[in-house]
mmCIF file of C-alpha atoms and ligand atoms in Angstrom:
data_model
loop_
_atom_site.group_PDB
_atom_site.id
_atom_site.type_symbol
_atom_site.label_atom_id
_atom_site.label_comp_id
_atom_site.label_asym_id
_atom_site.label_seq_id
_atom_site.Cartn_x
_atom_site.Cartn_y
_atom_site.Cartn_z
ATOM 1 C CA MET A 1 256.643 -17.620 129.513
ATOM 2 C CA LEU A 2 256.696 -19.178 126.579
ATOM 3 C CA LYS A 3 253.820 -22.231 125.561
ATOM 4 C CA ALA A 4 254.296 -25.949 125.362
ATOM 5 C CA ARG A 5 253.585 -28.848 125.907
ATOM 6 C CA ALA A 6 254.187 -31.327 128.863
ATOM 7 C CA VAL A 7 253.665 -34.671 130.494
ATOM 8 C CA ASP A 8 253.903 -35.581 134.102
ATOM 9 C CA GLY A 9 254.715 -39.087 134.169
ATOM 10 C CA PRO A 10 254.561 -41.867 132.557
ATOM 11 C CA ASP A 11 251.418 -43.019 131.993
ATOM 12 C CA GLN A 12 249.921 -39.566 131.791
ATOM 13 C CA SER A 13 248.337 -36.942 128.627
ATOM 14 C CA PHE A 14 250.261 -34.547 127.323
ATOM 15 C CA ARG A 15 248.469 -31.214 128.808
ATOM 16 C CA GLU A 16 249.349 -26.864 128.261
ATOM 17 C CA ALA A 17 252.571 -26.023 129.937
ATOM 18 C CA GLU A 18 254.099 -22.923 130.363
ATOM 19 C CA ILE A 19 258.058 -23.208 130.323
ATOM 20 C CA GLU A 20 260.638 -19.815 130.306
ATOM 21 C CA ARG A 21 263.927 -20.159 127.927
ATOM 22 C CA ARG A 22 267.100 -18.256 129.360
ATOM 23 C CA GLU A 23 267.719 -14.578 128.556
ATOM 24 C CA LEU A 24 270.455 -14.691 125.089
ATOM 25 C CA ASP A 25 274.333 -15.261 126.532
ATOM 26 C CA LYS A 26 276.709 -14.058 123.965
ATOM 27 C CA LYS A 27 276.548 -17.174 121.385
ATOM 28 C CA ASP A 28 273.328 -17.721 122.010
ATOM 29 C CA ILE A 29 270.635 -17.782 119.372
ATOM 30 C CA LEU A 30 266.598 -17.813 120.073
ATOM 31 C CA ILE A 31 264.573 -19.749 117.465
ATOM 32 C CA GLU A 32 260.712 -19.651 117.194
ATOM 33 C CA ILE A 33 259.960 -23.214 116.709
ATOM 34 C CA LYS A 34 257.551 -23.792 113.452
ATOM 35 C CA PHE A 35 257.628 -27.251 113.279
ATOM 36 C CA ALA A 36 258.721 -30.411 116.045
ATOM 37 C CA GLY A 37 258.771 -33.387 114.498
ATOM 38 C CA ILE A 38 257.889 -36.713 117.178
ATOM 39 C CA CYS A 39 260.856 -39.548 117.566
ATOM 40 C CA HIS A 40 260.431 -42.657 119.052
ATOM 41 C CA SER A 41 263.102 -41.777 121.502
ATOM 42 C CA ASP A 42 260.134 -39.067 123.102
ATOM 43 C CA LEU A 43 258.432 -42.051 123.708
ATOM 44 C CA HIS A 44 260.552 -44.149 125.403
ATOM 45 C CA THR A 45 261.516 -41.124 127.664
ATOM 46 C CA ALA A 46 258.093 -39.994 128.287
ATOM 47 C CA HIS A 47 257.244 -43.691 129.150
ATOM 48 C CA GLY A 48 260.259 -44.294 131.279
ATOM 49 C CA ASP A 49 261.114 -47.325 129.270
ATOM 50 C CA TRP A 50 265.550 -45.933 129.813
ATOM 51 C CA GLY A 51 264.923 -44.981 133.444
ATOM 52 C CA GLU A 52 263.801 -42.229 135.612
ATOM 53 C CA VAL A 53 263.202 -39.033 133.856
ATOM 54 C CA ASP A 54 262.217 -35.319 135.793
ATOM 55 C CA TYR A 55 258.445 -34.718 135.234
ATOM 56 C CA PRO A 56 256.635 -32.291 133.472
ATOM 57 C CA LEU A 57 259.320 -33.307 130.664
ATOM 58 C CA VAL A 58 259.058 -31.318 127.288
ATOM 59 C CA PRO A 59 259.854 -34.153 125.015
ATOM 60 C CA GLY A 60 261.325 -33.097 121.154
ATOM 61 C CA HIS A 61 264.115 -33.190 119.515
ATOM 62 C CA GLU A 62 263.388 -32.512 115.913
ATOM 63 C CA ILE A 63 263.257 -29.152 115.787
ATOM 64 C CA ALA A 64 262.863 -26.399 112.655
ATOM 65 C CA GLY A 65 261.962 -22.714 112.853
ATOM 66 C CA ILE A 66 263.502 -19.082 112.840
ATOM 67 C CA VAL A 67 266.060 -17.190 114.070
ATOM 68 C CA THR A 68 264.501 -14.104 115.804
ATOM 69 C CA ASP A 69 267.032 -12.810 118.178
ATOM 70 C CA VAL A 70 271.157 -13.645 118.271
ATOM 71 C CA GLY A 71 273.409 -12.218 121.282
ATOM 72 C CA GLU A 72 276.109 -10.114 120.732
ATOM 73 C CA GLY A 73 278.924 -12.425 119.808
ATOM 74 C CA VAL A 74 276.694 -14.611 117.409
ATOM 75 C CA THR A 75 278.792 -14.481 113.818
ATOM 76 C CA LYS A 76 276.813 -17.702 112.162
ATOM 77 C CA TYR A 77 273.268 -16.854 111.956
ATOM 78 C CA LYS A 78 270.569 -13.805 111.841
ATOM 79 C CA VAL A 79 267.397 -13.248 112.627
ATOM 80 C CA GLY A 80 265.080 -14.837 109.589
ATOM 81 C CA ASP A 81 267.451 -17.299 109.142
ATOM 82 C CA ARG A 82 265.834 -20.708 108.671
ATOM 83 C CA VAL A 83 267.229 -23.137 111.526
ATOM 84 C CA GLY A 84 267.201 -26.538 112.960
ATOM 85 C CA VAL A 85 268.102 -28.067 116.384
ATOM 86 C CA GLY A 86 268.273 -31.453 117.118
ATOM 87 C CA CYS A 87 268.688 -34.221 119.652
ATOM 88 C CA MET A 88 271.803 -32.059 121.937
ATOM 89 C CA VAL A 89 272.418 -27.969 122.407
ATOM 90 C CA ASP A 90 275.420 -27.961 123.860
ATOM 91 C CA SER A 91 278.765 -30.591 124.891
ATOM 92 C CA CYS A 92 282.146 -29.463 126.398
ATOM 93 C CA GLY A 93 283.866 -28.275 123.620
ATOM 94 C CA GLU A 94 286.954 -29.485 124.507
ATOM 95 C CA CYS A 95 287.343 -33.569 124.357
ATOM 96 C CA GLU A 96 289.214 -35.499 121.509
ATOM 97 C CA ASN A 97 285.514 -36.112 120.452
ATOM 98 C CA CYS A 98 284.283 -32.848 120.335
ATOM 99 C CA LYS A 99 287.482 -31.761 118.948
ATOM 100 C CA ALA A 100 286.859 -34.452 116.066
ATOM 101 C CA GLY A 101 283.199 -33.652 115.829
ATOM 102 C CA GLU A 102 282.024 -36.403 117.342
ATOM 103 C CA GLU A 103 279.842 -33.971 120.083
ATOM 104 C CA GLN A 104 277.261 -36.566 120.059
ATOM 105 C CA TYR A 105 279.764 -38.910 121.783
ATOM 106 C CA CYS A 106 281.855 -36.167 124.031
ATOM 107 C CA LEU A 107 283.604 -37.403 126.986
ATOM 108 C CA LYS A 108 281.770 -35.513 129.953
ATOM 109 C CA GLY A 109 278.197 -36.123 128.310
ATOM 110 C CA ASN A 110 276.591 -34.092 125.777
ATOM 111 C CA VAL A 111 273.781 -31.703 126.625
ATOM 112 C CA PRO A 112 270.490 -33.554 125.515
ATOM 113 C CA THR A 113 267.976 -30.802 123.861
ATOM 114 C CA TYR A 114 265.314 -32.252 126.748
ATOM 115 C CA ALA A 115 265.715 -34.450 129.883
ATOM 116 C CA GLY A 116 268.715 -32.859 130.511
ATOM 117 C CA VAL A 117 270.892 -30.315 132.547
ATOM 118 C CA ASP A 118 272.390 -27.427 131.107
ATOM 119 C CA LYS A 119 275.739 -25.206 131.960
ATOM 120 C CA TYR A 120 273.661 -23.601 134.078
ATOM 121 C CA GLY A 121 272.003 -26.078 136.339
ATOM 122 C CA GLU A 122 269.121 -25.706 134.508
ATOM 123 C CA PRO A 123 266.785 -28.758 133.210
ATOM 124 C CA THR A 124 266.796 -28.977 129.681
ATOM 125 C CA GLN A 125 263.055 -28.788 127.779
ATOM 126 C CA GLY A 126 262.434 -29.722 124.093
ATOM 127 C CA GLY A 127 261.030 -28.550 120.528
ATOM 128 C CA TYR A 128 257.118 -29.292 122.038
ATOM 129 C CA SER A 129 257.027 -25.992 122.692
ATOM 130 C CA THR A 130 256.769 -22.033 120.380
ATOM 131 C CA HIS A 131 260.752 -21.022 121.255
ATOM 132 C CA ILE A 132 263.923 -22.216 121.829
ATOM 133 C CA VAL A 133 267.536 -20.652 123.148
ATOM 134 C CA VAL A 134 270.729 -22.677 121.808
ATOM 135 C CA VAL A 135 274.013 -21.916 121.825
ATOM 136 C CA GLU A 136 275.043 -21.090 117.517
ATOM 137 C CA ASP A 137 277.372 -23.729 117.618
ATOM 138 C CA PHE A 138 274.775 -26.608 118.136
ATOM 139 C CA VAL A 139 271.964 -24.849 115.484
ATOM 140 C CA LEU A 140 272.138 -26.213 111.832
ATOM 141 C CA GLY A 141 270.715 -24.552 109.051
ATOM 142 C CA ILE A 142 267.882 -25.712 106.475
ATOM 143 C CA PRO A 143 268.960 -25.584 103.144
ATOM 144 C CA ASP A 144 266.343 -23.025 101.171
ATOM 145 C CA SER A 145 264.636 -25.688 98.932
ATOM 146 C CA ILE A 146 263.905 -28.069 101.854
ATOM 147 C CA PRO A 147 260.351 -26.784 103.499
ATOM 148 C CA LEU A 148 260.457 -26.462 107.652
ATOM 149 C CA ASP A 149 258.146 -28.840 107.767
ATOM 150 C CA LYS A 150 259.917 -31.872 106.311
ATOM 151 C CA ALA A 151 263.433 -30.202 107.663
ATOM 152 C CA ALA A 152 262.796 -31.565 111.407
ATOM 153 C CA PRO A 153 262.885 -34.620 110.855
ATOM 154 C CA LEU A 154 265.668 -35.023 109.370
ATOM 155 C CA LEU A 155 267.259 -33.038 112.847
ATOM 156 C CA CYS A 156 267.450 -37.090 114.401
ATOM 157 C CA ALA A 157 265.699 -39.396 111.881
ATOM 158 C CA GLY A 158 268.181 -38.007 108.927
ATOM 159 C CA ILE A 159 271.491 -37.760 110.900
ATOM 160 C CA THR A 160 270.966 -40.990 113.140
ATOM 161 C CA THR A 161 270.567 -43.077 109.704
ATOM 162 C CA PHE A 162 273.138 -40.561 107.477
ATOM 163 C CA SER A 163 275.796 -40.850 109.994
ATOM 164 C CA PRO A 164 276.484 -44.819 110.227
ATOM 165 C CA LEU A 165 275.512 -45.427 106.770
ATOM 166 C CA ASN A 166 278.138 -43.188 105.921
ATOM 167 C CA HIS A 167 280.764 -44.361 108.597
ATOM 168 C CA TRP A 168 280.124 -47.928 107.128
ATOM 169 C CA ASP A 169 280.389 -46.740 103.709
ATOM 170 C CA ALA A 170 277.441 -47.364 101.843
ATOM 171 C CA GLY A 171 277.037 -46.531 98.238
ATOM 172 C CA PRO A 172 277.889 -48.357 94.720
ATOM 173 C CA GLY A 173 278.121 -52.274 95.184
ATOM 174 C CA LYS A 174 277.337 -52.305 98.376
ATOM 175 C CA LYS A 175 273.986 -54.013 99.691
ATOM 176 C CA VAL A 176 272.470 -52.339 102.919
ATOM 177 C CA ALA A 177 269.104 -54.081 104.614
ATOM 178 C CA VAL A 178 266.902 -51.274 106.764
ATOM 179 C CA VAL A 179 265.382 -53.224 109.859
ATOM 180 C CA GLY A 180 261.801 -51.726 110.555
ATOM 181 C CA MET A 181 260.669 -48.912 108.376
ATOM 182 C CA GLY A 182 259.239 -46.337 110.528
ATOM 183 C CA GLY A 183 260.722 -42.559 111.322
ATOM 184 C CA LEU A 184 264.667 -43.863 110.747
ATOM 185 C CA GLY A 185 263.886 -46.797 108.721
ATOM 186 C CA HIS A 186 262.282 -44.634 105.543
ATOM 187 C CA MET A 187 265.175 -41.911 106.368
ATOM 188 C CA ALA A 188 267.478 -44.972 105.967
ATOM 189 C CA VAL A 189 265.759 -46.151 102.593
ATOM 190 C CA LYS A 190 265.995 -42.921 101.193
ATOM 191 C CA ILE A 191 269.518 -42.034 102.223
ATOM 192 C CA ALA A 192 271.160 -45.187 101.556
ATOM 193 C CA HIS A 193 269.425 -45.287 97.559
ATOM 194 C CA ALA A 194 271.020 -41.626 97.102
ATOM 195 C CA MET A 195 274.126 -43.296 98.534
ATOM 196 C CA GLY A 196 273.830 -45.807 95.403
ATOM 197 C CA ALA A 197 273.246 -48.626 97.762
ATOM 198 C CA ASP A 198 271.447 -51.489 96.645
ATOM 199 C CA VAL A 199 268.533 -51.110 99.559
ATOM 200 C CA THR A 200 266.325 -54.262 100.890
ATOM 201 C CA VAL A 201 263.669 -52.952 103.673
ATOM 202 C CA LEU A 202 262.819 -55.973 106.204
ATOM 203 C CA SER A 203 259.728 -54.918 107.630
ATOM 204 C CA GLN A 204 257.083 -56.982 110.169
ATOM 205 C CA THR A 205 254.649 -57.308 107.096
ATOM 206 C CA LEU A 206 254.729 -56.230 102.937
ATOM 207 C CA ASN A 207 251.994 -53.536 104.246
ATOM 208 C CA LYS A 208 254.263 -50.638 103.485
ATOM 209 C CA LYS A 209 256.122 -52.508 100.345
ATOM 210 C CA GLU A 210 254.665 -49.835 97.580
ATOM 211 C CA ASP A 211 256.032 -47.043 99.386
ATOM 212 C CA GLY A 212 259.138 -48.850 100.534
ATOM 213 C CA LEU A 213 259.859 -49.411 96.689
ATOM 214 C CA ALA A 214 259.443 -45.905 95.695
ATOM 215 C CA PHE A 215 261.616 -44.547 98.597
ATOM 216 C CA GLY A 216 264.556 -46.150 96.805
ATOM 217 C CA ALA A 217 264.485 -49.779 97.967
ATOM 218 C CA SER A 218 265.084 -52.684 95.611
ATOM 219 C CA SER A 219 263.131 -55.618 97.207
ATOM 220 C CA TYR A 220 261.216 -55.986 100.199
ATOM 221 C CA TYR A 221 260.465 -58.907 103.207
ATOM 222 C CA ALA A 222 258.442 -59.520 105.882
ATOM 223 C CA THR A 223 260.093 -60.900 108.610
ATOM 224 C CA SER A 224 257.397 -62.619 109.692
ATOM 225 C CA ASP A 225 257.905 -64.481 107.330
ATOM 226 C CA GLU A 226 260.399 -67.533 108.072
ATOM 227 C CA GLU A 227 261.552 -68.048 104.596
ATOM 228 C CA THR A 228 262.627 -64.182 104.424
ATOM 229 C CA PHE A 229 265.537 -65.350 106.553
ATOM 230 C CA GLU A 230 266.537 -68.396 104.534
ATOM 231 C CA LYS A 231 266.322 -66.663 101.437
ATOM 232 C CA LEU A 232 268.381 -63.784 102.432
ATOM 233 C CA ALA A 233 271.000 -65.890 104.583
ATOM 234 C CA GLY A 234 274.495 -64.612 104.127
ATOM 235 C CA THR A 235 273.286 -61.487 101.605
ATOM 236 C CA PHE A 236 274.514 -57.706 103.000
ATOM 237 C CA ASP A 237 277.623 -55.898 103.811
ATOM 238 C CA LEU A 238 275.701 -53.909 106.069
ATOM 239 C CA ILE A 239 272.074 -53.654 108.375
ATOM 240 C CA ILE A 240 270.993 -50.896 109.929
ATOM 241 C CA ASN A 241 268.301 -51.930 112.668
ATOM 242 C CA THR A 242 265.988 -49.425 113.442
ATOM 243 C CA VAL A 243 263.302 -50.972 115.814
ATOM 244 C CA SER A 244 262.420 -49.963 119.017
ATOM 245 C CA ALA A 245 261.496 -53.147 120.288
ATOM 246 C CA LYS A 246 263.926 -56.194 121.098
ATOM 247 C CA LEU A 247 264.072 -58.370 118.485
ATOM 248 C CA ASP A 248 265.758 -61.775 117.754
ATOM 249 C CA MET A 249 269.530 -60.286 116.860
ATOM 250 C CA ASN A 250 270.641 -63.953 115.851
ATOM 251 C CA ALA A 251 268.391 -64.345 112.857
ATOM 252 C CA TYR A 252 269.399 -61.148 111.902
ATOM 253 C CA LEU A 253 272.929 -61.121 111.964
ATOM 254 C CA SER A 254 272.908 -64.436 109.845
ATOM 255 C CA LEU A 255 271.480 -61.945 107.282
ATOM 256 C CA LEU A 256 275.483 -60.598 107.138
ATOM 257 C CA THR A 257 278.327 -61.758 104.374
ATOM 258 C CA LEU A 258 281.797 -62.743 105.469
ATOM 259 C CA ASN A 259 282.843 -59.330 107.593
ATOM 260 C CA GLY A 260 279.656 -57.689 107.450
ATOM 261 C CA THR A 261 278.162 -55.126 109.674
ATOM 262 C CA LEU A 262 274.906 -55.088 111.865
ATOM 263 C CA VAL A 263 274.438 -51.554 113.262
ATOM 264 C CA ASN A 264 271.718 -51.242 115.639
ATOM 265 C CA VAL A 265 270.403 -47.805 115.978
ATOM 266 C CA GLY A 266 266.875 -48.719 117.504
ATOM 267 C CA ALA A 267 266.957 -48.482 121.208
ATOM 268 C CA PRO A 268 264.950 -50.659 123.166
ATOM 269 C CA ALA A 269 265.135 -50.580 127.246
ATOM 270 C CA GLU A 270 266.085 -54.563 127.071
ATOM 271 C CA PRO A 271 269.231 -56.114 126.664
ATOM 272 C CA LEU A 272 269.656 -58.028 123.268
ATOM 273 C CA ASP A 273 270.976 -62.034 123.271
ATOM 274 C CA ILE A 274 273.804 -62.046 120.941
ATOM 275 C CA ASN A 275 275.326 -65.654 120.287
ATOM 276 C CA LEU A 276 278.594 -65.163 119.254
ATOM 277 C CA PHE A 277 278.685 -67.680 117.146
ATOM 278 C CA SER A 278 276.713 -65.396 114.901
ATOM 279 C CA LEU A 279 279.814 -63.326 114.546
ATOM 280 C CA ILE A 280 282.824 -65.494 114.659
ATOM 281 C CA PRO A 281 282.481 -67.853 111.818
ATOM 282 C CA HIS A 282 281.582 -64.531 109.566
ATOM 283 C CA ARG A 283 284.086 -62.268 111.250
ATOM 284 C CA ARG A 284 280.664 -59.892 111.300
ATOM 285 C CA SER A 285 280.418 -57.098 113.605
ATOM 286 C CA PHE A 286 278.127 -55.804 115.994
ATOM 287 C CA ALA A 287 277.680 -51.820 116.275
ATOM 288 C CA GLY A 288 275.570 -49.316 118.292
ATOM 289 C CA SER A 289 275.579 -45.753 116.483
ATOM 290 C CA MET A 290 274.128 -42.500 118.407
ATOM 291 C CA ILE A 291 273.058 -39.376 116.028
ATOM 292 C CA GLY A 292 275.788 -37.705 114.414
ATOM 293 C CA GLY A 293 278.052 -34.355 114.821
ATOM 294 C CA ILE A 294 277.153 -31.160 114.315
ATOM 295 C CA ARG A 295 279.615 -31.133 110.841
ATOM 296 C CA GLU A 296 277.819 -33.983 110.052
ATOM 297 C CA THR A 297 274.377 -32.853 109.802
ATOM 298 C CA GLN A 298 275.123 -30.694 108.286
ATOM 299 C CA GLU A 299 276.363 -32.641 105.815
ATOM 300 C CA MET A 300 272.867 -34.522 105.643
ATOM 301 C CA LEU A 301 271.260 -31.441 105.302
ATOM 302 C CA ASP A 302 272.926 -30.049 102.521
ATOM 303 C CA PHE A 303 272.749 -33.550 100.876
ATOM 304 C CA CYS A 304 269.276 -34.315 101.421
ATOM 305 C CA ALA A 305 268.931 -30.612 99.852
ATOM 306 C CA GLU A 306 271.082 -32.260 96.835
ATOM 307 C CA HIS A 307 269.952 -34.945 96.463
ATOM 308 C CA ASP A 308 266.017 -33.709 96.543
ATOM 309 C CA ILE A 309 265.176 -36.171 99.649
ATOM 310 C CA ALA A 310 262.638 -35.250 102.559
ATOM 311 C CA PRO A 311 261.391 -37.452 105.111
ATOM 312 C CA SER A 312 257.596 -38.290 104.227
ATOM 313 C CA ILE A 313 255.187 -36.677 107.070
ATOM 314 C CA GLU A 314 252.037 -36.385 108.395
ATOM 315 C CA VAL A 315 251.571 -32.913 110.389
ATOM 316 C CA ILE A 316 249.172 -32.580 113.442
ATOM 317 C CA SER A 317 248.386 -30.368 115.530
ATOM 318 C CA ALA A 318 249.422 -29.626 119.539
ATOM 319 C CA ASP A 319 246.362 -31.578 119.946
ATOM 320 C CA GLU A 320 246.847 -34.758 118.260
ATOM 321 C CA ILE A 321 249.990 -35.165 120.027
ATOM 322 C CA ASP A 322 248.417 -38.265 122.803
ATOM 323 C CA GLU A 323 246.661 -39.718 119.545
ATOM 324 C CA ALA A 324 250.127 -39.638 117.550
ATOM 325 C CA TYR A 325 252.070 -41.108 120.403
ATOM 326 C CA LYS A 326 249.573 -44.274 120.277
ATOM 327 C CA ARG A 327 249.826 -44.744 116.219
ATOM 328 C CA VAL A 328 253.764 -44.765 116.950
ATOM 329 C CA MET A 329 253.118 -47.730 119.593
ATOM 330 C CA ASP A 330 251.368 -49.187 116.790
ATOM 331 C CA SER A 331 253.527 -49.129 113.604
ATOM 332 C CA ASP A 332 250.842 -46.918 112.459
ATOM 333 C CA VAL A 333 253.139 -44.170 110.979
ATOM 334 C CA LYS A 334 253.635 -42.582 107.743
ATOM 335 C CA TYR A 335 256.512 -41.958 107.808
ATOM 336 C CA ARG A 336 257.099 -39.241 110.805
ATOM 337 C CA PHE A 337 254.697 -37.047 112.611
ATOM 338 C CA VAL A 338 255.149 -33.490 113.075
ATOM 339 C CA ILE A 339 253.426 -31.152 114.888
ATOM 340 C CA ASP A 340 252.842 -27.463 113.988
ATOM 341 C CA ILE A 341 253.711 -25.430 116.494
ATOM 342 C CA SER A 342 251.440 -22.531 115.565
ATOM 343 C CA THR A 343 248.213 -24.546 116.405
ATOM 344 C CA MET A 344 249.895 -24.259 120.063
HETATM 345 P P1 NAP B 1 259.294 -45.460 115.017
HETATM 346 O O1 NAP B 1 258.632 -44.487 114.079
HETATM 347 O O2 NAP B 1 258.216 -46.086 115.753
HETATM 348 O O3 NAP B 1 259.457 -46.895 113.775
HETATM 349 C C1 NAP B 1 260.317 -48.031 114.283
HETATM 350 C C2 NAP B 1 259.673 -49.692 113.020
HETATM 351 O O4 NAP B 1 260.373 -50.792 114.033
HETATM 352 C C3 NAP B 1 258.296 -49.664 113.084
HETATM 353 O O5 NAP B 1 257.441 -48.580 112.233
HETATM 354 C C4 NAP B 1 258.152 -50.958 113.064
HETATM 355 O O6 NAP B 1 258.539 -50.954 111.500
HETATM 356 C C5 NAP B 1 259.170 -51.434 113.532
HETATM 357 N N1 NAP B 1 258.623 -52.269 115.024
HETATM 358 C C6 NAP B 1 258.054 -51.641 116.000
HETATM 359 N N2 NAP B 1 257.678 -52.502 116.623
HETATM 360 C C7 NAP B 1 258.452 -53.686 116.397
HETATM 361 C C8 NAP B 1 258.481 -54.695 117.043
HETATM 362 N N3 NAP B 1 257.793 -55.322 118.191
HETATM 363 N N4 NAP B 1 258.789 -55.992 115.789
HETATM 364 C C9 NAP B 1 259.241 -55.595 114.776
HETATM 365 N N5 NAP B 1 258.860 -54.657 114.635
HETATM 366 C C10 NAP B 1 258.853 -53.520 115.315
HETATM 367 O O7 NAP B 1 260.298 -44.856 115.539
HETATM 368 P P2 NAP B 1 261.858 -44.423 115.264
HETATM 369 O O8 NAP B 1 261.257 -42.910 115.750
HETATM 370 O O9 NAP B 1 261.821 -44.502 113.958
HETATM 371 O O10 NAP B 1 262.494 -44.813 116.151
HETATM 372 C C11 NAP B 1 263.338 -46.303 116.237
HETATM 373 C C12 NAP B 1 264.044 -46.400 117.305
HETATM 374 O O11 NAP B 1 265.476 -45.875 116.592
HETATM 375 C C13 NAP B 1 264.037 -46.259 118.693
HETATM 376 O O12 NAP B 1 263.965 -47.252 119.352
HETATM 377 C C14 NAP B 1 264.465 -44.859 119.451
HETATM 378 O O13 NAP B 1 264.503 -44.342 120.652
HETATM 379 C C15 NAP B 1 266.220 -45.168 118.384
HETATM 380 N N6 NAP B 1 266.702 -43.966 118.156
HETATM 381 C C16 NAP B 1 268.542 -44.240 118.253
HETATM 382 C C17 NAP B 1 268.727 -43.150 117.930
HETATM 383 C C18 NAP B 1 270.250 -43.003 117.902
HETATM 384 O O14 NAP B 1 270.900 -41.874 118.165
HETATM 385 N N7 NAP B 1 270.702 -44.119 117.750
HETATM 386 C C19 NAP B 1 268.088 -42.001 117.670
HETATM 387 C C20 NAP B 1 266.576 -42.020 117.388
HETATM 388 C C21 NAP B 1 266.288 -42.821 117.394
HETATM 389 P P3 NAP B 1 257.541 -51.951 110.536
HETATM 390 O O15 NAP B 1 256.160 -51.503 110.680
HETATM 391 O O16 NAP B 1 258.177 -51.596 108.809
HETATM 392 O O17 NAP B 1 258.147 -53.155 110.761
HETATM 393 ZN ZN1 ZN B 2 265.271 -38.625 117.827
#
């Protein structure tokens, strides 16, 4: 039995728990987890925002640790390697999306790291635990220059922002806005800046302006100020919305240029209201994007190492998860909580 932290219902606190991991199959890797990031998706899931889940739930899909054992058929990693696991731990491997390296869009559905069911029919449990067993194809190598605590949030916040920035060609000459500067948002700023784009942050207030500029933004505006929307109308080629709550999307769409795209990665439970006349007269697009494939996740890790970028984190102990959840709900996070698993 292995130590974990679990929650038993939408309004419950975290408690100590014990879980089992499967025996290693040929291609499996046993990872001793060192750090696990707290993603807002952990909160949405634990709170039942996206529908019913089976409790007890052990969240955590920003996992960084060390390989401690490998199955006999494993070729990609060896004991002692520094590795990571993100939001998915398996997929069919055979559909056209999996073959294209877009396992997150597996036509049969990828196996999420927690709150899913694996190919053995067992419920998956996430990274708020001391160990995890994952098939080697879903394990990422962490570059030596990135410390494990800072590597953890890259496995979700990093790839979820890197992928749309990459897909929609953020780069020199492009004006990119990032809405919400929390876990995902602050990584979007750092990555878009490293890609060479001109980055603007749209946050609720100006409280984090200094940080945003230090992360690489050239401007920073408060969305609570009506004038922001008048001033920035028709400005951006690409907007990445990372906000976990429902926003007035039409106000944000009005900030796009001709042919501009607003990509929603934030995943509030409520449907959004979109007026088509926010899109039609300017040939604008509204899109969604989910994490990224395994190959692209490795690319993102290597890109972050090469450009010397990493998340800004606050390391907490396993006893502080409830408090951290409260602070995430209050947008009081700078900029990702990471659980030190040795405190478990
Ligand atoms: P987070 O750290 O809580 O950041 C969200 C930010 O949104 C906050 O820091 C705040 O930024 C802003 N915000 C929060 N409530 C708001 C409100 N009522 N009105 C306006 N702005 C508000 O969350 P996260 O971990 O970055 O995740 C963000 C969202 O992305 C969640 O919904 C999560 O489930 C989703 N997500 C999606 C994917 C995917 O694959 N698409 C992957 C991971 C996460 P300011 O203080 O700067 O305003
Ligand atoms: Zn996440």
